[in-house]
PDB file of C-alpha atoms and ligand atoms in Angstrom:
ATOM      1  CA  UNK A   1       0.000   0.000   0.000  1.00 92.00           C
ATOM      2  CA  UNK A   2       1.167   3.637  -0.941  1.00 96.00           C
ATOM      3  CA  UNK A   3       4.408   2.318  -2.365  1.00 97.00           C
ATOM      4  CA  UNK A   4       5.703   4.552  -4.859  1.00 98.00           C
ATOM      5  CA  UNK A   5       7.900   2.175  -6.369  1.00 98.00           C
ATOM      6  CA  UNK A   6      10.334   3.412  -9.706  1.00 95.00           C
ATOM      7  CA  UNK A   7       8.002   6.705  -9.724  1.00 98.00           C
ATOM      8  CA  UNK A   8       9.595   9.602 -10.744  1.00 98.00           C
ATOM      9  CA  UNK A   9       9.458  12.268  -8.650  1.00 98.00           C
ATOM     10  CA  UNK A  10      10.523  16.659  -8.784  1.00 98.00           C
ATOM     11  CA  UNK A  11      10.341  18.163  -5.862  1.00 99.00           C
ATOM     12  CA  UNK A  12      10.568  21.912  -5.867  1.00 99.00           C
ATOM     13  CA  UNK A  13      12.340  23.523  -2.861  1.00 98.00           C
ATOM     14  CA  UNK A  14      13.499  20.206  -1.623  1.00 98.00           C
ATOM     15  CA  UNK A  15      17.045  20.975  -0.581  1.00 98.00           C
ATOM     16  CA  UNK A  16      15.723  21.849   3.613  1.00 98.00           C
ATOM     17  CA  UNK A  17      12.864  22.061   5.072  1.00 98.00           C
ATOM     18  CA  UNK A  18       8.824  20.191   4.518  1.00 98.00           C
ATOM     19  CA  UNK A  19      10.249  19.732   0.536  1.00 98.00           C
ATOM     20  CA  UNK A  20      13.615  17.517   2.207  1.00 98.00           C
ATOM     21  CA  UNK A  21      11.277  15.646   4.102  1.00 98.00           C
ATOM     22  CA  UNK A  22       8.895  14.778   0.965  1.00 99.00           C
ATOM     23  CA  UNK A  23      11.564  14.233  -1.032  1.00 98.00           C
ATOM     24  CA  UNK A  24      13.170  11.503   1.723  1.00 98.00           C
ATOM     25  CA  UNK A  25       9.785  10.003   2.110  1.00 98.00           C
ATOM     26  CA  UNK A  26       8.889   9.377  -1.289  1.00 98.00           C
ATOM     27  CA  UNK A  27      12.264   7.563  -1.674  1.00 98.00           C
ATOM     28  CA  UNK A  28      11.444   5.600   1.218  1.00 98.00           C
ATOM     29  CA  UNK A  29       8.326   4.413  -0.518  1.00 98.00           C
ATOM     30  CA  UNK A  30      10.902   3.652  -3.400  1.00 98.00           C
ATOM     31  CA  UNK A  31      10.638   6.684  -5.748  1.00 98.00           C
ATOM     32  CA  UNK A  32      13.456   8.493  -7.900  1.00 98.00           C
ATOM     33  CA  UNK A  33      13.784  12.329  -6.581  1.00 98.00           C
ATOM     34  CA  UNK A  34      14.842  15.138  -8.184  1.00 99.00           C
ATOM     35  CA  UNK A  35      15.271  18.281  -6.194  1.00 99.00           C
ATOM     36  CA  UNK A  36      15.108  21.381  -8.106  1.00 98.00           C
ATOM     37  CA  UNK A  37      15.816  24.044  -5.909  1.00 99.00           C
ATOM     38  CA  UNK A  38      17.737  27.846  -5.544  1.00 98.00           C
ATOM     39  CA  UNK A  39      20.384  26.664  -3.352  1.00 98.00           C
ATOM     40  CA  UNK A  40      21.916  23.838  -5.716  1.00 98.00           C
ATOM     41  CA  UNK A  41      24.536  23.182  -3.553  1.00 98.00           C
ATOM     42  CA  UNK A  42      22.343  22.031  -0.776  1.00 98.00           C
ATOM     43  CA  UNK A  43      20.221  20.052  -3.350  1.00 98.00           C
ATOM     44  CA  UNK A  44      22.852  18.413  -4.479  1.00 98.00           C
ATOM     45  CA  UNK A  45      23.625  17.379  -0.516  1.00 98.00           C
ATOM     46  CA  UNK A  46      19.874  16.457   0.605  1.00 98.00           C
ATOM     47  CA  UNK A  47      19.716  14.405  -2.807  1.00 98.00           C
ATOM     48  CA  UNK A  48      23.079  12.610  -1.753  1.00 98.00           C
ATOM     49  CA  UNK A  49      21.996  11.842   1.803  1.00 98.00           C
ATOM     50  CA  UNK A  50      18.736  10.236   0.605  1.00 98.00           C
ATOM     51  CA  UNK A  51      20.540   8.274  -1.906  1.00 98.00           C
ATOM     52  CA  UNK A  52      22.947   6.941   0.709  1.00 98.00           C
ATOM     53  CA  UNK A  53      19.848   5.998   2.908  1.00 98.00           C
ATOM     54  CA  UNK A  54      17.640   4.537   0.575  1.00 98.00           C
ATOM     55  CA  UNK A  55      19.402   3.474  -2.640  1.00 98.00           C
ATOM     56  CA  UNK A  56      17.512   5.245  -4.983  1.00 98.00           C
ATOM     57  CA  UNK A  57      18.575   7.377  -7.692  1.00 98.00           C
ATOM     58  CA  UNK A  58      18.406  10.633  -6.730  1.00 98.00           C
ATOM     59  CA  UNK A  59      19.569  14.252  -8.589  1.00 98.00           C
ATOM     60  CA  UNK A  60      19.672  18.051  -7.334  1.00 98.00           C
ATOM     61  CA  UNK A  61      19.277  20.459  -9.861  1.00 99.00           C
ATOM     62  CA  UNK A  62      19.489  24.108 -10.143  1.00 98.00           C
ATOM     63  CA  UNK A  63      16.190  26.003 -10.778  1.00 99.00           C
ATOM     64  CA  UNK A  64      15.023  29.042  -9.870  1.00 98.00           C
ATOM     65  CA  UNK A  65      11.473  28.782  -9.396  1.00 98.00           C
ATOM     66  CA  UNK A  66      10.814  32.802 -10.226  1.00 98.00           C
ATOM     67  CA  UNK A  67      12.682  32.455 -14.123  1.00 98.00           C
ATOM     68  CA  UNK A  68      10.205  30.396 -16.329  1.00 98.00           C
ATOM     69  CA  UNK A  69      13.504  29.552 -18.570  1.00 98.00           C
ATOM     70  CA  UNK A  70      15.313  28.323 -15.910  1.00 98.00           C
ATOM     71  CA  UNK A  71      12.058  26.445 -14.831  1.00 98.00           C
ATOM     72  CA  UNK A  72      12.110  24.646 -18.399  1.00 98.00           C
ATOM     73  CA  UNK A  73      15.619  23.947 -18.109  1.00 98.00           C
ATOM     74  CA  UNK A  74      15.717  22.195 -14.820  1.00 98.00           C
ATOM     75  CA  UNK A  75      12.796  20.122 -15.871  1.00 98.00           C
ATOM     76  CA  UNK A  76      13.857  18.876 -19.281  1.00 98.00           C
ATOM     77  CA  UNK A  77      16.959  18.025 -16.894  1.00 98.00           C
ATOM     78  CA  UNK A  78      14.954  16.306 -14.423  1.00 98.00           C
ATOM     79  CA  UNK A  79      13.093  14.518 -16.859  1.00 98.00           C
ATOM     80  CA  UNK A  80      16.260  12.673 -18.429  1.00 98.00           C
ATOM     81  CA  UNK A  81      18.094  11.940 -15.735  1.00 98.00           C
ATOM     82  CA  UNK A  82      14.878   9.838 -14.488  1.00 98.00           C
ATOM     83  CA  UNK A  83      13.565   8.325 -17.699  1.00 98.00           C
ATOM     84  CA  UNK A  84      10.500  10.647 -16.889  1.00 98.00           C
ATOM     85  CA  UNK A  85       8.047  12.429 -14.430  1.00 98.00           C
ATOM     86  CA  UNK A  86       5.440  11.265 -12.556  1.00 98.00           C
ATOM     87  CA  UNK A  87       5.064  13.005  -9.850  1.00 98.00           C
ATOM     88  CA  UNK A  88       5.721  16.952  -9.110  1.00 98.00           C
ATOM     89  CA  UNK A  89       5.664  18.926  -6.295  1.00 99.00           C
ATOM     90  CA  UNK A  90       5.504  22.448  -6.230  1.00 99.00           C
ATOM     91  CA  UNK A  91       6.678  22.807  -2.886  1.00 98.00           C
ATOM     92  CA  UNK A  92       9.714  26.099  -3.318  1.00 98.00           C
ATOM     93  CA  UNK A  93       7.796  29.085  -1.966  1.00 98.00           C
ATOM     94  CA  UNK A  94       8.512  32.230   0.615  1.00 98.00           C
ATOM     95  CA  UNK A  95       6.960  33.566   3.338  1.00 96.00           C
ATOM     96  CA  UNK A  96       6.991  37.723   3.900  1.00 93.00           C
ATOM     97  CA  UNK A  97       5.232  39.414   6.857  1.00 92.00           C
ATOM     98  CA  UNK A  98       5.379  43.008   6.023  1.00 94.00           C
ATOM     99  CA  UNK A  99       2.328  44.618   7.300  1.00 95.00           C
ATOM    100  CA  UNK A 100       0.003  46.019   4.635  1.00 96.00           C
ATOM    101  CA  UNK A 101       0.836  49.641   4.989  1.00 97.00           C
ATOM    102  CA  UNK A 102       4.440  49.086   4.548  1.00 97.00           C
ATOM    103  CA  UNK A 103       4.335  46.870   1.396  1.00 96.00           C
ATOM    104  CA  UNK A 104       6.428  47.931  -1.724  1.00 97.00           C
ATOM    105  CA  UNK A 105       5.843  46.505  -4.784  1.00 98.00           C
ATOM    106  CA  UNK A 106       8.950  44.786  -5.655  1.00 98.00           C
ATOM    107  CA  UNK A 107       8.675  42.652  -2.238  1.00 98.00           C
ATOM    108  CA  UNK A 108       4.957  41.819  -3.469  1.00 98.00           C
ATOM    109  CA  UNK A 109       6.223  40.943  -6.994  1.00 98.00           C
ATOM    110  CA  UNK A 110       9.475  38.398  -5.767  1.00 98.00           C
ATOM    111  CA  UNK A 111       6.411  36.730  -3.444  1.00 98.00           C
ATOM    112  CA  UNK A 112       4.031  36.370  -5.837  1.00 98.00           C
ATOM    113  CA  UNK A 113       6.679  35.349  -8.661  1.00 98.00           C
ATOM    114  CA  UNK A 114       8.258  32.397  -6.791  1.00 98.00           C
ATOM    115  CA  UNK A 115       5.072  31.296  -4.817  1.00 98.00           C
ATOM    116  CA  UNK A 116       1.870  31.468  -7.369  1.00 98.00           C
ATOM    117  CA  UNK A 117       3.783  31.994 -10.769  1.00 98.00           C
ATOM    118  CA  UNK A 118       6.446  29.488 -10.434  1.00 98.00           C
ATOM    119  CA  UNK A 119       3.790  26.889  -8.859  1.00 99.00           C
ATOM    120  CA  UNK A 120       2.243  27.885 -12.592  1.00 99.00           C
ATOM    121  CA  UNK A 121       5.060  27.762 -15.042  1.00 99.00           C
ATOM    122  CA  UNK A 122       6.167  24.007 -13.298  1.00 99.00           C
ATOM    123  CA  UNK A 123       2.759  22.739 -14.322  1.00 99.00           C
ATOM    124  CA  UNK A 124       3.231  23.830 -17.672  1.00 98.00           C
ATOM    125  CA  UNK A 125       6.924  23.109 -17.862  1.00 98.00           C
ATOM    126  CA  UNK A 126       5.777  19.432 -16.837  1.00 98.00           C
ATOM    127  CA  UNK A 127       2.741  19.222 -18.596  1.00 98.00           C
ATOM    128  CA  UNK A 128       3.768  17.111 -21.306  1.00 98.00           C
ATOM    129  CA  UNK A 129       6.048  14.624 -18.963  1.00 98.00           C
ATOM    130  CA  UNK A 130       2.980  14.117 -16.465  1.00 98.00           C
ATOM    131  CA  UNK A 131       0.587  13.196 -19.446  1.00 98.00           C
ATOM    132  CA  UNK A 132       2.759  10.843 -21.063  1.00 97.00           C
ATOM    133  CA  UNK A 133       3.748   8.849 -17.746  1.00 96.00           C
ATOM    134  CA  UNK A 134       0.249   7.744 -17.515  1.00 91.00           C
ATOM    135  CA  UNK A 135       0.160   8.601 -13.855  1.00 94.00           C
ATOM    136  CA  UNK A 136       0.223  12.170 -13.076  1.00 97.00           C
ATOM    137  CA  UNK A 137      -0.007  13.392  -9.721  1.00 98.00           C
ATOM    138  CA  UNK A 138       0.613  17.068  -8.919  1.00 99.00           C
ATOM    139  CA  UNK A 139       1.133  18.648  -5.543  1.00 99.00           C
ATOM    140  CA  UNK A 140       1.242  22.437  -4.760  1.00 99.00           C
ATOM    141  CA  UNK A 141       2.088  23.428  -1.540  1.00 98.00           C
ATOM    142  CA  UNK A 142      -0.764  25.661  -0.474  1.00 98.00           C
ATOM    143  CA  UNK A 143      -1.133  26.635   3.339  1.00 98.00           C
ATOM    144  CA  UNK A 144      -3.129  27.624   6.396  1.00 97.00           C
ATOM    145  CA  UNK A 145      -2.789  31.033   5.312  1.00 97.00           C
ATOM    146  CA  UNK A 146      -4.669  30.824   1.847  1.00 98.00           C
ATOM    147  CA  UNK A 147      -7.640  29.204   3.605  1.00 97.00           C
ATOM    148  CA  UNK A 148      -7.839  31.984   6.609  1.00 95.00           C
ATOM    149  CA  UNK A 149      -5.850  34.803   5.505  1.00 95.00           C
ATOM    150  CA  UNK A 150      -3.509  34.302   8.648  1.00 89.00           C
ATOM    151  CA  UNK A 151      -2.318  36.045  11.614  1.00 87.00           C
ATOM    152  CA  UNK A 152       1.295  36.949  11.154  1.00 88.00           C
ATOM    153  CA  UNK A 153       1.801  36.547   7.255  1.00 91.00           C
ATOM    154  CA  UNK A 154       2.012  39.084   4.644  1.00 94.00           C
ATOM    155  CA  UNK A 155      -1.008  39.828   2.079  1.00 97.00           C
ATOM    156  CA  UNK A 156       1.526  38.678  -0.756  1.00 98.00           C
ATOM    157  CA  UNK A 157       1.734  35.387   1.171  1.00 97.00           C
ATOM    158  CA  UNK A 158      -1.571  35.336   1.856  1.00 98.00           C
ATOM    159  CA  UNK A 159      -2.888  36.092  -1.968  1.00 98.00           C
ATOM    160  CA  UNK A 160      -0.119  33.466  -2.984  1.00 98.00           C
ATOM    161  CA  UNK A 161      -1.251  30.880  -1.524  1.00 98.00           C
ATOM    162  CA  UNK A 162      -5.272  31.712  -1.996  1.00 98.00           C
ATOM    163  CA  UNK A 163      -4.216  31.446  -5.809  1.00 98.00           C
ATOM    164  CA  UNK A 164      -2.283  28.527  -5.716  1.00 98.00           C
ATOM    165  CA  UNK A 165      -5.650  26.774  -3.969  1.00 98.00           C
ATOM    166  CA  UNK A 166      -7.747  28.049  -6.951  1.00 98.00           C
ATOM    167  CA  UNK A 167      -5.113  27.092  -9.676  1.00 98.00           C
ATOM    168  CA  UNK A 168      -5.334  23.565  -8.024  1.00 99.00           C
ATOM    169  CA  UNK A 169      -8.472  23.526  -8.616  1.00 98.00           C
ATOM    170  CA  UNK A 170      -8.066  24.741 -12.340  1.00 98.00           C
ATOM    171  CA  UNK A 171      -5.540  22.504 -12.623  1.00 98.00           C
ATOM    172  CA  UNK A 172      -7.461  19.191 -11.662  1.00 98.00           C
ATOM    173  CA  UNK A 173     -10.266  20.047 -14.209  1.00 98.00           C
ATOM    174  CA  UNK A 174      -8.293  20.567 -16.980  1.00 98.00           C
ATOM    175  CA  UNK A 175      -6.025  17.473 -16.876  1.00 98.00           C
ATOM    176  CA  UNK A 176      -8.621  14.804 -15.406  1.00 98.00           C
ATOM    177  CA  UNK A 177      -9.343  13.231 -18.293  1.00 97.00           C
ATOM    178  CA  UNK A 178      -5.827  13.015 -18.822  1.00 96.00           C
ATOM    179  CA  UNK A 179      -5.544  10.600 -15.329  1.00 96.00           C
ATOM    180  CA  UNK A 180      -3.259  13.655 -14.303  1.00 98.00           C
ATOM    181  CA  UNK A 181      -4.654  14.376 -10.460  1.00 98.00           C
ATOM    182  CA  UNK A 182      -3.855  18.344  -9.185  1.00 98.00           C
ATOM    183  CA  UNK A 183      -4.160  18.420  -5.194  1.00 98.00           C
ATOM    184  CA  UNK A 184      -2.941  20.751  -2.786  1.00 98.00           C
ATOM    185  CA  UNK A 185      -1.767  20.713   1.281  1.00 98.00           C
ATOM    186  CA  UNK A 186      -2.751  23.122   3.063  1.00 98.00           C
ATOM    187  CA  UNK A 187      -0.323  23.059   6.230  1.00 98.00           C
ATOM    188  CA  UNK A 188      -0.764  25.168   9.382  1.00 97.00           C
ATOM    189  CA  UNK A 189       2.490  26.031  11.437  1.00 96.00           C
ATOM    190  CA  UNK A 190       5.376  23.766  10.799  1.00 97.00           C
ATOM    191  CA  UNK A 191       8.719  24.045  12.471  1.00 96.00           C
ATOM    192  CA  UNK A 192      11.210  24.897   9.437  1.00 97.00           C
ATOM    193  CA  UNK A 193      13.865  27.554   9.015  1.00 96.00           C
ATOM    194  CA  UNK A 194      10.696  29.553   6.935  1.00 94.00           C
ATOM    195  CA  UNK A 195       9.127  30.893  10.476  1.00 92.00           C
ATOM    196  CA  UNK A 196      12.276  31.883  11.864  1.00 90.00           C
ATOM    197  CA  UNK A 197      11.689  35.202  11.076  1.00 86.00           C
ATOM    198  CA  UNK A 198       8.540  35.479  13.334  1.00 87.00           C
ATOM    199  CA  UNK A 199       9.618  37.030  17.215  1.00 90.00           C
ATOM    200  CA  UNK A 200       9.691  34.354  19.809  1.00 90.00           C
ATOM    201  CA  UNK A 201       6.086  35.919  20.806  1.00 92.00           C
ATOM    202  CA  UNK A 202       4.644  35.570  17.715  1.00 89.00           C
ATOM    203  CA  UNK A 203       5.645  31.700  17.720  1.00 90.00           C
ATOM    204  CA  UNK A 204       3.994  31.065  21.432  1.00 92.00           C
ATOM    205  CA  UNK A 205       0.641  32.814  19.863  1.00 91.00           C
ATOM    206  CA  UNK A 206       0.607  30.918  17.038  1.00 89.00           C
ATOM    207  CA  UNK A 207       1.442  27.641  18.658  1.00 91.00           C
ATOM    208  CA  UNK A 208      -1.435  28.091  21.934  1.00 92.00           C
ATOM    209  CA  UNK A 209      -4.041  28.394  18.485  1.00 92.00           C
ATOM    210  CA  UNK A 210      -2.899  24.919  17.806  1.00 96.00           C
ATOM    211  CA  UNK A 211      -5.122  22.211  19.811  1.00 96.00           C
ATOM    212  CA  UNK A 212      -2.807  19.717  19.336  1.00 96.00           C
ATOM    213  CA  UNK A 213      -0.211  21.343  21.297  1.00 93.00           C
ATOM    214  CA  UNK A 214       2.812  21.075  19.162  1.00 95.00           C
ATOM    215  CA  UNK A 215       4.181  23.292  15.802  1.00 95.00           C
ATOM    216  CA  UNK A 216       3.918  20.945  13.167  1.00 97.00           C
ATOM    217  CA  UNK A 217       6.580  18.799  11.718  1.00 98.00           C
ATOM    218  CA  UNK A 218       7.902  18.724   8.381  1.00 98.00           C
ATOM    219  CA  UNK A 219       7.230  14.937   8.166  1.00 98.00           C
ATOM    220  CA  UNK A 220       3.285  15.761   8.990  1.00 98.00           C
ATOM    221  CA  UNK A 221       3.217  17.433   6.137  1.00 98.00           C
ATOM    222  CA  UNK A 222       5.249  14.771   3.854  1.00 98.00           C
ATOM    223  CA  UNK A 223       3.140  11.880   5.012  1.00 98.00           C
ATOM    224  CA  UNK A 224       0.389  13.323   3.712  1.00 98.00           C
ATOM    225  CA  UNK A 225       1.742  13.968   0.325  1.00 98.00           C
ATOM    226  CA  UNK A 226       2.202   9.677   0.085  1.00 98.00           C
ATOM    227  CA  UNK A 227      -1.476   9.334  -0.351  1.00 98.00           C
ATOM    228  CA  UNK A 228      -1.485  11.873  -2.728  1.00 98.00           C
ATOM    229  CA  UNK A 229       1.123  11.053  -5.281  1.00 98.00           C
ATOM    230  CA  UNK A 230       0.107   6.817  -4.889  1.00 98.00           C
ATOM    231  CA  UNK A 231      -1.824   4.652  -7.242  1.00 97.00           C
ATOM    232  CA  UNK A 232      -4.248   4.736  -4.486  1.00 98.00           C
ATOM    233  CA  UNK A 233      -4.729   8.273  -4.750  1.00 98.00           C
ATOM    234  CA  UNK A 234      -6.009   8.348  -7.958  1.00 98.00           C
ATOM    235  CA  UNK A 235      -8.984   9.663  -7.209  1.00 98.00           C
ATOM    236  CA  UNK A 236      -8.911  12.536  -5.599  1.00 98.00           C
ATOM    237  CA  UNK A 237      -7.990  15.731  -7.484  1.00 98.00           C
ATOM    238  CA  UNK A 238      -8.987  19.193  -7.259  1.00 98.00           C
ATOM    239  CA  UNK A 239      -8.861  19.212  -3.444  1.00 98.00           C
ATOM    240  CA  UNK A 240      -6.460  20.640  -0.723  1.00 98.00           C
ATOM    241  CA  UNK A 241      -5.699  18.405   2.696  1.00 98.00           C
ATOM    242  CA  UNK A 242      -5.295  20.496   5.169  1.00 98.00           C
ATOM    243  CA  UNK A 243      -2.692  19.454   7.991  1.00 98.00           C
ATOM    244  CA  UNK A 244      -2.550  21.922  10.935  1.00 97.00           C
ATOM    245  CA  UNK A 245      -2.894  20.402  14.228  1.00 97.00           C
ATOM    246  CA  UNK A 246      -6.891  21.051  14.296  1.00 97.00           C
ATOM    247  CA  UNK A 247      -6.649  24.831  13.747  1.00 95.00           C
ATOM    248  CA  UNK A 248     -10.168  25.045  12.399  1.00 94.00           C
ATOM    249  CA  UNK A 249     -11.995  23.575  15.264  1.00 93.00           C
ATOM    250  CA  UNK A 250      -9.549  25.262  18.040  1.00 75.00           C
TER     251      UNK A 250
HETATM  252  N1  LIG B 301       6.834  26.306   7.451  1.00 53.52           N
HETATM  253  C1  LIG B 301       5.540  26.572   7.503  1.00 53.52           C
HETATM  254  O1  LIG B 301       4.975  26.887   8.584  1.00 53.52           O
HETATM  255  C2  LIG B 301       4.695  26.475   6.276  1.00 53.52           C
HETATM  256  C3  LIG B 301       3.292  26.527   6.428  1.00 53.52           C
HETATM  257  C4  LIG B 301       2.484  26.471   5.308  1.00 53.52           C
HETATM  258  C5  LIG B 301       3.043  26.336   4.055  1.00 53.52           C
HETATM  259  N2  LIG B 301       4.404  26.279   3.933  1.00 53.52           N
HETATM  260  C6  LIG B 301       4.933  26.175   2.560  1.00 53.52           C
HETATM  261  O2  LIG B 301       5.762  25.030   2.443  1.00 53.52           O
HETATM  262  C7  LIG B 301       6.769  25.260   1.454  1.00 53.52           C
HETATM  263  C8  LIG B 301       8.149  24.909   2.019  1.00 53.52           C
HETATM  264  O3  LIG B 301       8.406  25.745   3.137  1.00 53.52           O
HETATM  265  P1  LIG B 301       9.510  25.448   4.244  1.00 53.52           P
HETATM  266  O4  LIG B 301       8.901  25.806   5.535  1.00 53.52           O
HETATM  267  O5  LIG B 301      10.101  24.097   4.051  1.00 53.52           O
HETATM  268  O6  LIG B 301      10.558  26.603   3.876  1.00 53.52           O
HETATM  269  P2  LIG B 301      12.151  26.627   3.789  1.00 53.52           P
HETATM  270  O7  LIG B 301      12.486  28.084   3.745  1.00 53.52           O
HETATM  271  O8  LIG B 301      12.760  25.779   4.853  1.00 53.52           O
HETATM  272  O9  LIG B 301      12.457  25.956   2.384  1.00 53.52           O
HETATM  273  C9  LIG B 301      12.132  26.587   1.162  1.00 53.52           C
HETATM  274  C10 LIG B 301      12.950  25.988   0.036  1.00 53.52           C
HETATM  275  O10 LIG B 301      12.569  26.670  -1.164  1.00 53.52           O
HETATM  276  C11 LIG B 301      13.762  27.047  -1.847  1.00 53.52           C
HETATM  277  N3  LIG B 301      13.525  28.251  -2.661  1.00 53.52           N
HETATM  278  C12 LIG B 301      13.292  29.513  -2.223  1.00 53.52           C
HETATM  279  N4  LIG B 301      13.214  30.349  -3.263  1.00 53.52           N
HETATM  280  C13 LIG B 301      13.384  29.609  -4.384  1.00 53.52           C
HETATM  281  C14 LIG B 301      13.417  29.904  -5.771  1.00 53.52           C
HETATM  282  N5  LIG B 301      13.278  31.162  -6.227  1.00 53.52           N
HETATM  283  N6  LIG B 301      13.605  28.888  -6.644  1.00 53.52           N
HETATM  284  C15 LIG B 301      13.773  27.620  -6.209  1.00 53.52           C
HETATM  285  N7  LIG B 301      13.762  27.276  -4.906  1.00 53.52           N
HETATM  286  C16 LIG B 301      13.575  28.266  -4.003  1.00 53.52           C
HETATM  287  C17 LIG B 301      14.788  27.310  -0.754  1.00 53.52           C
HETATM  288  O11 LIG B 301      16.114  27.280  -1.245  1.00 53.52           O
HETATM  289  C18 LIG B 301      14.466  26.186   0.220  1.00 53.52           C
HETATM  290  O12 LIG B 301      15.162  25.009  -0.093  1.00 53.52           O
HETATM  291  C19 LIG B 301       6.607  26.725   1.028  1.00 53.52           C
HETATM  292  O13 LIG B 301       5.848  26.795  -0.159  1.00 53.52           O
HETATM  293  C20 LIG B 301       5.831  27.328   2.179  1.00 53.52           C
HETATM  294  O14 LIG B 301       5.095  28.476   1.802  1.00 53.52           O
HETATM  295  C21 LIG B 301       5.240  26.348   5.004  1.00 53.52           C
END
């Protein structure tokens, strides 16, 4: 059950953080990974760890999720070095929390560029691949903050995210004939280097809002993304999972 065996999977952002911890989980359940992420370096050393612990091919590739050419590059890469894709993730995002009245446009431009437009321009980049494998699953990384607008994000964030829930939903109708599936996880507060920039205040209000009484981990959100990119998934599309601890009844 949920094995993801000889799947080829991209994983956007994957070099730290919930995107690491997909990308080691769906080589646990036997899947190639490719990590296309910014920081190549650390790609290349998150791919290499997993590889070590799991023994599957793995590859870290340079993309940068805000330059639609370097999008198409990275996954015509990713593509040959696996024999294919089957899976993506749109996962590479940004957080700001700039409060409204203080909000220049180039800060709202970078968000919205690598959140909502790169979660786009991967879709499209992979359209072809996904369709041809048969398979198709696609998962954007929504969050909390698209759902509810959010206590301590930024309105880019916030409008990112929103989108990305709608283009999921775009997404899924479009390509179902196609046996493609578009989902989306909506995640509440999850321990990464992301939320580091919140005060140590901010983090105790945001984690007393959480009824079970823990920040979430990044493998909470990667466990949820199995059932989602599995053969036994392959009927759900168009919908966002949200994983947050309870948030919405707290
Ligand atoms: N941490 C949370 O509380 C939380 C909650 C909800 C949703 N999310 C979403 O989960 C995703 C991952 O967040 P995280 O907490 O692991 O963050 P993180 O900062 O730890 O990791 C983000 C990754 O994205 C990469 N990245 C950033 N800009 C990029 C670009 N232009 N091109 C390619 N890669 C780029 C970074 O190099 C990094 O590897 C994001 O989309 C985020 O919005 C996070």
């Amino acid at each position: 059950m949920l094995r993801l065996d000889n799947r080829c999977a991209i994983v956007t952002g994957g070099a730290q953080g919930i995107g690491a911890a997909i990308a080691e989980t769906f080589a646990k359940q036997g899947a190639k990974v490719a990590i296309l992420d910014l920081n190549v370096e650390k790609a290349k050393e998150t791919a290499a760890a997993i590889k070590e612990k799991y023994g599957v091919d793995t590859y870290g590739i340079a993309m940068n999720v805000a330059n639609v050419e370097s999008i198409e590059t990275a996954m015509n890469a990713a593509n040959e070095a696996m024999g294919g894709i089957d899976i993506l993730v749109n996962n590479a995002g940004i957080l700001n929390s700039t409060p409204i009245a203080d909000m220049k446009e180039d800060e709202w431009d970078r968000v919205i560029d690598i959140n909502l437009k790169g979660t786009f321009f991967c879709i499209q980049k992979a359209e072809s691949y996904l369709k041809a494998s048969k398979y198709g699953r696609i998962i954007n990384m929504a969050s909390m903050a698209g759902r509810m607008g959010a206590h301590a994000s930024g309105m880019a964030y916030v409008g990112s995210k929103a989108g990305i829930i709608g283009l999921t939903k775009g997404v899924a109708r479009r390509f179902a004939a196609d046996q493609v599936t578009c989902n989306c996880i909506c995640p509440g507060i999850i321990a990464t280097d992301m939320i580091k920039q919140w005060s140590p205040e901010e983090m105790q209000a945001q984690e007393d809002r959480i009824p079970i009484k823990r920040l979430g981990t990044a493998f909470d959100v990667a466990y949820g993304c199995i059932y989602l990119a599995s053969d036994e998934g392959g009927y759900m599309t168009g919908q966002g999972l949200d994983i947050n601890g309870g948030i919405y009844i707290g």
